[in-house]
XYZ file of C-alpha atoms in Angstrom:
311
model
C -22.625 -6.189 -34.550
C -22.925 -7.193 -31.029
C -20.835 -10.319 -31.667
C -17.953 -8.440 -32.901
C -18.183 -5.759 -30.057
C -18.183 -8.099 -27.325
C -15.583 -10.310 -28.923
C -13.004 -10.956 -26.154
C -10.049 -11.200 -28.973
C -9.797 -7.165 -29.102
C -9.306 -7.083 -25.157
C -6.026 -9.475 -25.653
C -7.733 -12.833 -24.977
C -7.619 -15.945 -26.785
C -10.276 -18.536 -26.649
C -9.821 -22.228 -27.311
C -13.347 -23.795 -27.618
C -13.266 -27.703 -27.546
C -14.582 -30.101 -25.323
C -13.242 -28.034 -22.371
C -13.184 -24.354 -23.048
C -9.358 -22.680 -22.231
C -9.025 -19.137 -22.077
C -5.678 -17.244 -22.439
C -5.983 -13.582 -20.817
C -2.639 -12.830 -21.953
C -2.757 -13.451 -26.057
C 0.267 -12.537 -28.042
C -1.400 -9.695 -30.234
C -1.811 -6.487 -29.566
C -5.352 -5.520 -27.871
C -7.151 -2.841 -28.903
C -8.954 -2.118 -25.660
C -8.296 -2.931 -22.255
C -9.906 -5.683 -20.184
C -11.999 -2.946 -18.167
C -13.164 -1.487 -20.994
C -14.478 -5.278 -22.708
C -16.375 -5.845 -19.014
C -18.037 -2.257 -19.686
C -18.976 -3.494 -23.076
C -20.159 -6.531 -21.768
C -22.030 -4.720 -18.870
C -23.875 -2.521 -21.501
C -24.968 -5.347 -23.536
C -26.235 -7.210 -21.012
C -28.487 -4.421 -19.489
C -26.682 -5.027 -15.919
C -23.531 -5.536 -14.236
C -21.627 -8.618 -14.035
C -22.204 -9.713 -10.409
C -20.763 -13.154 -10.362
C -17.085 -11.946 -10.423
C -14.693 -14.751 -10.116
C -15.724 -18.315 -9.481
C -16.420 -19.140 -5.328
C -13.628 -20.977 -3.987
C -16.062 -23.370 -2.237
C -19.328 -23.349 0.178
C -21.896 -23.395 -2.772
C -23.830 -26.225 -2.955
C -24.770 -25.912 -6.373
C -21.225 -26.673 -7.458
C -20.137 -29.295 -5.108
C -17.218 -30.278 -7.100
C -15.047 -27.122 -6.619
C -13.275 -28.515 -3.794
C -12.499 -31.657 -5.075
C -11.904 -31.366 -8.895
C -8.495 -30.127 -9.966
C -6.643 -29.140 -13.234
C -3.936 -31.708 -13.430
C -1.398 -29.507 -15.212
C -1.824 -26.633 -13.268
C -1.942 -28.906 -10.012
C 1.925 -30.214 -10.928
C 2.765 -26.709 -11.329
C 1.330 -25.541 -7.762
C 2.900 -28.637 -6.433
C 6.088 -27.633 -7.686
C 5.905 -24.221 -6.573
C 4.932 -25.429 -2.835
C 1.303 -24.332 -3.212
C -0.946 -27.124 -1.446
C -4.148 -26.845 0.544
C -6.195 -23.687 0.158
C -2.969 -22.201 -1.586
C -3.441 -24.559 -4.433
C -4.999 -22.434 -7.222
C -5.626 -25.470 -9.353
C -9.044 -26.140 -8.007
C -11.969 -25.981 -10.469
C -14.400 -23.783 -9.075
C -18.284 -23.400 -10.155
C -19.870 -20.164 -11.266
C -23.013 -19.136 -13.613
C -21.906 -17.641 -16.706
C -23.980 -15.263 -18.815
C -22.873 -14.490 -22.587
C -25.403 -11.770 -23.182
C -27.947 -13.655 -24.862
C -30.554 -14.308 -21.884
C -29.395 -17.701 -21.240
C -27.015 -18.844 -18.363
C -24.808 -21.651 -18.110
C -23.276 -23.340 -15.035
C -19.621 -24.188 -15.354
C -16.568 -25.161 -13.601
C -13.342 -23.110 -14.047
C -9.831 -23.720 -13.015
C -8.783 -20.578 -11.127
C -5.448 -20.701 -12.432
C -5.420 -21.495 -16.226
C -9.465 -20.768 -16.650
C -10.210 -23.653 -18.446
C -13.802 -24.384 -18.325
C -15.893 -27.255 -17.957
C -19.801 -27.778 -17.886
C -21.468 -28.659 -14.550
C -23.924 -30.892 -16.055
C -21.307 -33.482 -17.687
C -18.815 -33.008 -15.034
C -21.292 -34.460 -12.431
C -22.523 -37.129 -14.955
C -18.881 -38.106 -15.384
C -17.945 -38.308 -11.863
C -21.476 -40.215 -10.884
C -20.397 -42.718 -13.418
C -17.140 -43.159 -12.143
C -18.215 -43.843 -8.689
C -20.580 -46.363 -9.895
C -17.468 -48.183 -11.817
C -16.072 -49.245 -8.225
C -17.168 -51.715 -5.826
C -16.284 -52.806 -2.175
C -13.877 -55.206 -1.928
C -14.444 -57.673 0.714
C -11.809 -56.511 3.123
C -13.138 -53.068 2.562
C -16.813 -53.976 3.672
C -15.488 -55.741 6.956
C -13.277 -52.605 7.909
C -16.504 -50.712 7.399
C -18.581 -52.715 9.382
C -15.849 -52.649 12.322
C -15.851 -48.912 11.910
C -20.049 -48.546 12.401
C -19.697 -50.987 15.210
C -17.397 -48.555 16.766
C -19.534 -45.614 15.814
C -22.369 -47.157 17.389
C -20.485 -48.242 20.765
C -19.705 -44.403 20.575
C -23.219 -43.590 20.265
C -24.555 -45.926 22.883
C -22.110 -44.417 25.275
C -23.117 -41.167 24.801
C -26.968 -41.943 24.843
C -26.257 -43.451 28.373
C -24.256 -40.016 29.696
C -27.059 -38.274 27.973
C -29.898 -40.349 30.178
C -27.542 -39.556 33.271
C -27.633 -35.638 32.493
C -31.528 -35.677 32.047
C -32.655 -37.415 34.922
C -30.300 -35.222 36.899
C -31.888 -32.166 34.797
C -35.326 -33.608 35.653
C -34.754 -34.022 39.319
C -33.110 -30.218 39.466
C -36.501 -28.835 37.964
C -38.548 -30.880 40.404
C -37.097 -28.973 42.966
C -37.182 -25.662 41.329
C -40.942 -26.472 40.798
C -41.437 -27.281 44.145
C -39.614 -23.987 45.180
C -41.670 -21.942 42.775
C -45.148 -23.595 44.254
C -43.982 -22.972 47.712
C -43.304 -19.205 46.765
C -46.320 -18.766 45.252
C -48.389 -20.018 48.446
C -46.547 -17.579 50.551
C -46.923 -14.822 48.106
C -49.738 -11.921 48.654
C -48.561 -9.762 46.158
C -50.812 -10.449 42.976
C -47.975 -8.720 40.564
C -45.481 -11.301 41.968
C -48.085 -14.219 41.733
C -48.503 -13.595 38.411
C -44.851 -13.631 37.600
C -44.452 -16.967 39.713
C -47.132 -18.471 37.714
C -45.604 -18.034 34.494
C -42.493 -19.441 35.644
C -43.976 -22.415 37.402
C -46.165 -22.879 33.871
C -42.346 -22.578 31.970
C -40.782 -24.941 34.360
C -43.440 -27.769 33.805
C -42.940 -27.092 29.702
C -38.853 -27.732 30.437
C -39.936 -30.759 32.452
C -42.293 -32.345 30.018
C -39.788 -31.716 27.098
C -36.807 -33.320 28.812
C -38.947 -36.124 29.940
C -40.051 -37.015 26.220
C -36.421 -36.941 25.242
C -35.615 -39.072 28.095
C -38.201 -41.871 27.222
C -36.974 -41.362 23.684
C -33.592 -42.586 24.471
C -34.510 -45.156 27.065
C -36.692 -46.756 24.455
C -33.705 -47.275 21.894
C -32.905 -51.041 21.554
C -31.358 -53.836 18.940
C -33.819 -52.874 16.304
C -32.202 -49.375 15.748
C -28.687 -50.575 15.716
C -29.619 -52.983 13.056
C -31.653 -50.492 11.021
C -28.607 -48.148 11.757
C -26.038 -50.890 10.132
C -28.566 -51.403 7.030
C -28.723 -48.099 6.271
C -25.308 -47.183 6.666
C -24.162 -50.357 4.257
C -26.976 -49.358 1.457
C -25.743 -45.804 1.442
C -22.011 -47.117 0.923
C -23.143 -49.559 -1.777
C -25.361 -46.871 -3.871
C -23.031 -44.268 -3.487
C -22.883 -43.046 -6.917
C -26.762 -42.201 -6.544
C -26.516 -40.442 -3.332
C -22.942 -38.853 -3.643
C -24.572 -35.476 -4.754
C -27.242 -35.714 -2.010
C -24.717 -35.114 0.552
C -23.678 -32.099 2.363
C -20.600 -30.540 0.996
C -18.469 -31.709 4.159
C -19.990 -35.361 3.770
C -19.118 -35.156 0.246
C -15.469 -34.039 1.023
C -15.358 -37.074 3.422
C -16.676 -39.871 1.089
C -14.309 -38.686 -1.671
C -11.150 -38.920 0.703
C -12.340 -42.473 1.431
C -12.909 -43.763 -2.049
C -10.430 -41.264 -3.883
C -7.905 -39.656 -1.966
C -6.420 -37.531 -4.580
C -9.738 -36.239 -6.226
C -10.948 -35.743 -9.797
C -8.376 -34.286 -12.050
C -9.156 -32.699 -15.631
C -6.189 -33.853 -17.881
C -4.666 -31.530 -20.858
C -5.916 -34.531 -23.156
C -9.282 -33.222 -21.791
C -9.999 -36.415 -19.910
C -10.964 -36.757 -16.193
C -9.302 -39.143 -13.846
C -8.798 -40.681 -10.517
C -4.924 -41.045 -9.976
C -5.505 -42.867 -6.558
C -8.216 -45.104 -5.159
C -8.667 -45.992 -1.805
C -7.904 -49.744 -0.933
C -11.481 -50.048 0.344
C -12.689 -50.338 -3.224
C -11.903 -51.948 -6.551
C -12.821 -51.199 -10.132
C -16.219 -53.047 -11.357
C -15.738 -54.623 -14.742
C -17.811 -57.124 -17.062
C -14.757 -58.490 -18.589
C -14.430 -62.127 -18.226
C -11.198 -63.907 -17.203
C -9.158 -60.541 -16.669
C -5.444 -61.313 -15.924
C -4.856 -60.426 -12.088
C -2.429 -57.705 -13.308
C -5.051 -56.282 -15.406
C -7.604 -56.459 -12.225
C -4.805 -54.934 -9.658
C -4.049 -51.724 -11.871
C -8.043 -51.282 -12.359
C -7.752 -50.989 -8.336
C -5.253 -48.502 -8.056
C -6.828 -46.033 -10.426
C -9.594 -44.944 -13.203
C -10.017 -42.782 -16.201
C -13.123 -41.755 -17.765
C -13.882 -39.704 -20.658
C -16.333 -36.720 -20.418
C -19.215 -37.403 -22.947
C -18.468 -35.361 -26.068
C -20.283 -31.685 -25.833
C -20.892 -28.514 -27.365
C -20.282 -25.426 -25.691
C -22.865 -23.004 -25.480
C -20.723 -20.017 -25.717
């Protein structure tokens, strides 16, 4: 009985459930109830209101692909309409779904056509796809050059900070001397107490500033070597670490490797239409023709593993 009264078909929905679930809210049949009445029925069955509403556009670390996975067909339509950037409604956005049976399912949903894809399989597919690419020799050299530039900038900032800290210590010492001199001349007990507290705070600030200065001055070439090794190891093992990044850093990595992002096609496959020249597709095949190798470097396609929808 519960399954019948909660069926979205009676509210005008048409649901196609395959590997990727597609929901059409505007079926051709005549609905028996309104969508609002359907939602009210679901609320009663669940014993609580449906609080998730529309999927969040971005900013949720549990669904990092919300910013970089697009619905291919909807994206083409959005481009034709001139909708780009934040006006592009073809992005997949993550949300947690409760079907009224006490279980929760994490999904990505296209904001335009409401096509759905499981979070677990989407993340697995993206991770495996990133692992299928290697840095080109030229890409590695260019990244090393960029790391050198980053280190030089950091070194310049370090030297500038050292000068600022030394100047700050000079000012703090003068401030402390003035406070001590004022304390020696003061005869009011209340003011003396305040001056003693001010001197204590100044000494604490001096100690903290001195520690910062010592740490910066003790930096050496070994730290640069460690920085370079860490950065290159991170790039080489990006597939394992991609989902450990912050949302902003993940977006930067995606722009570096796959400028067009990840797209879910009408054929229910996920693909990357463009690959950075820094990377090439990895292959275990022997003696591939150069033309085939070049095609592998231009883009990639991978399928999500067959999954059964819990809906």
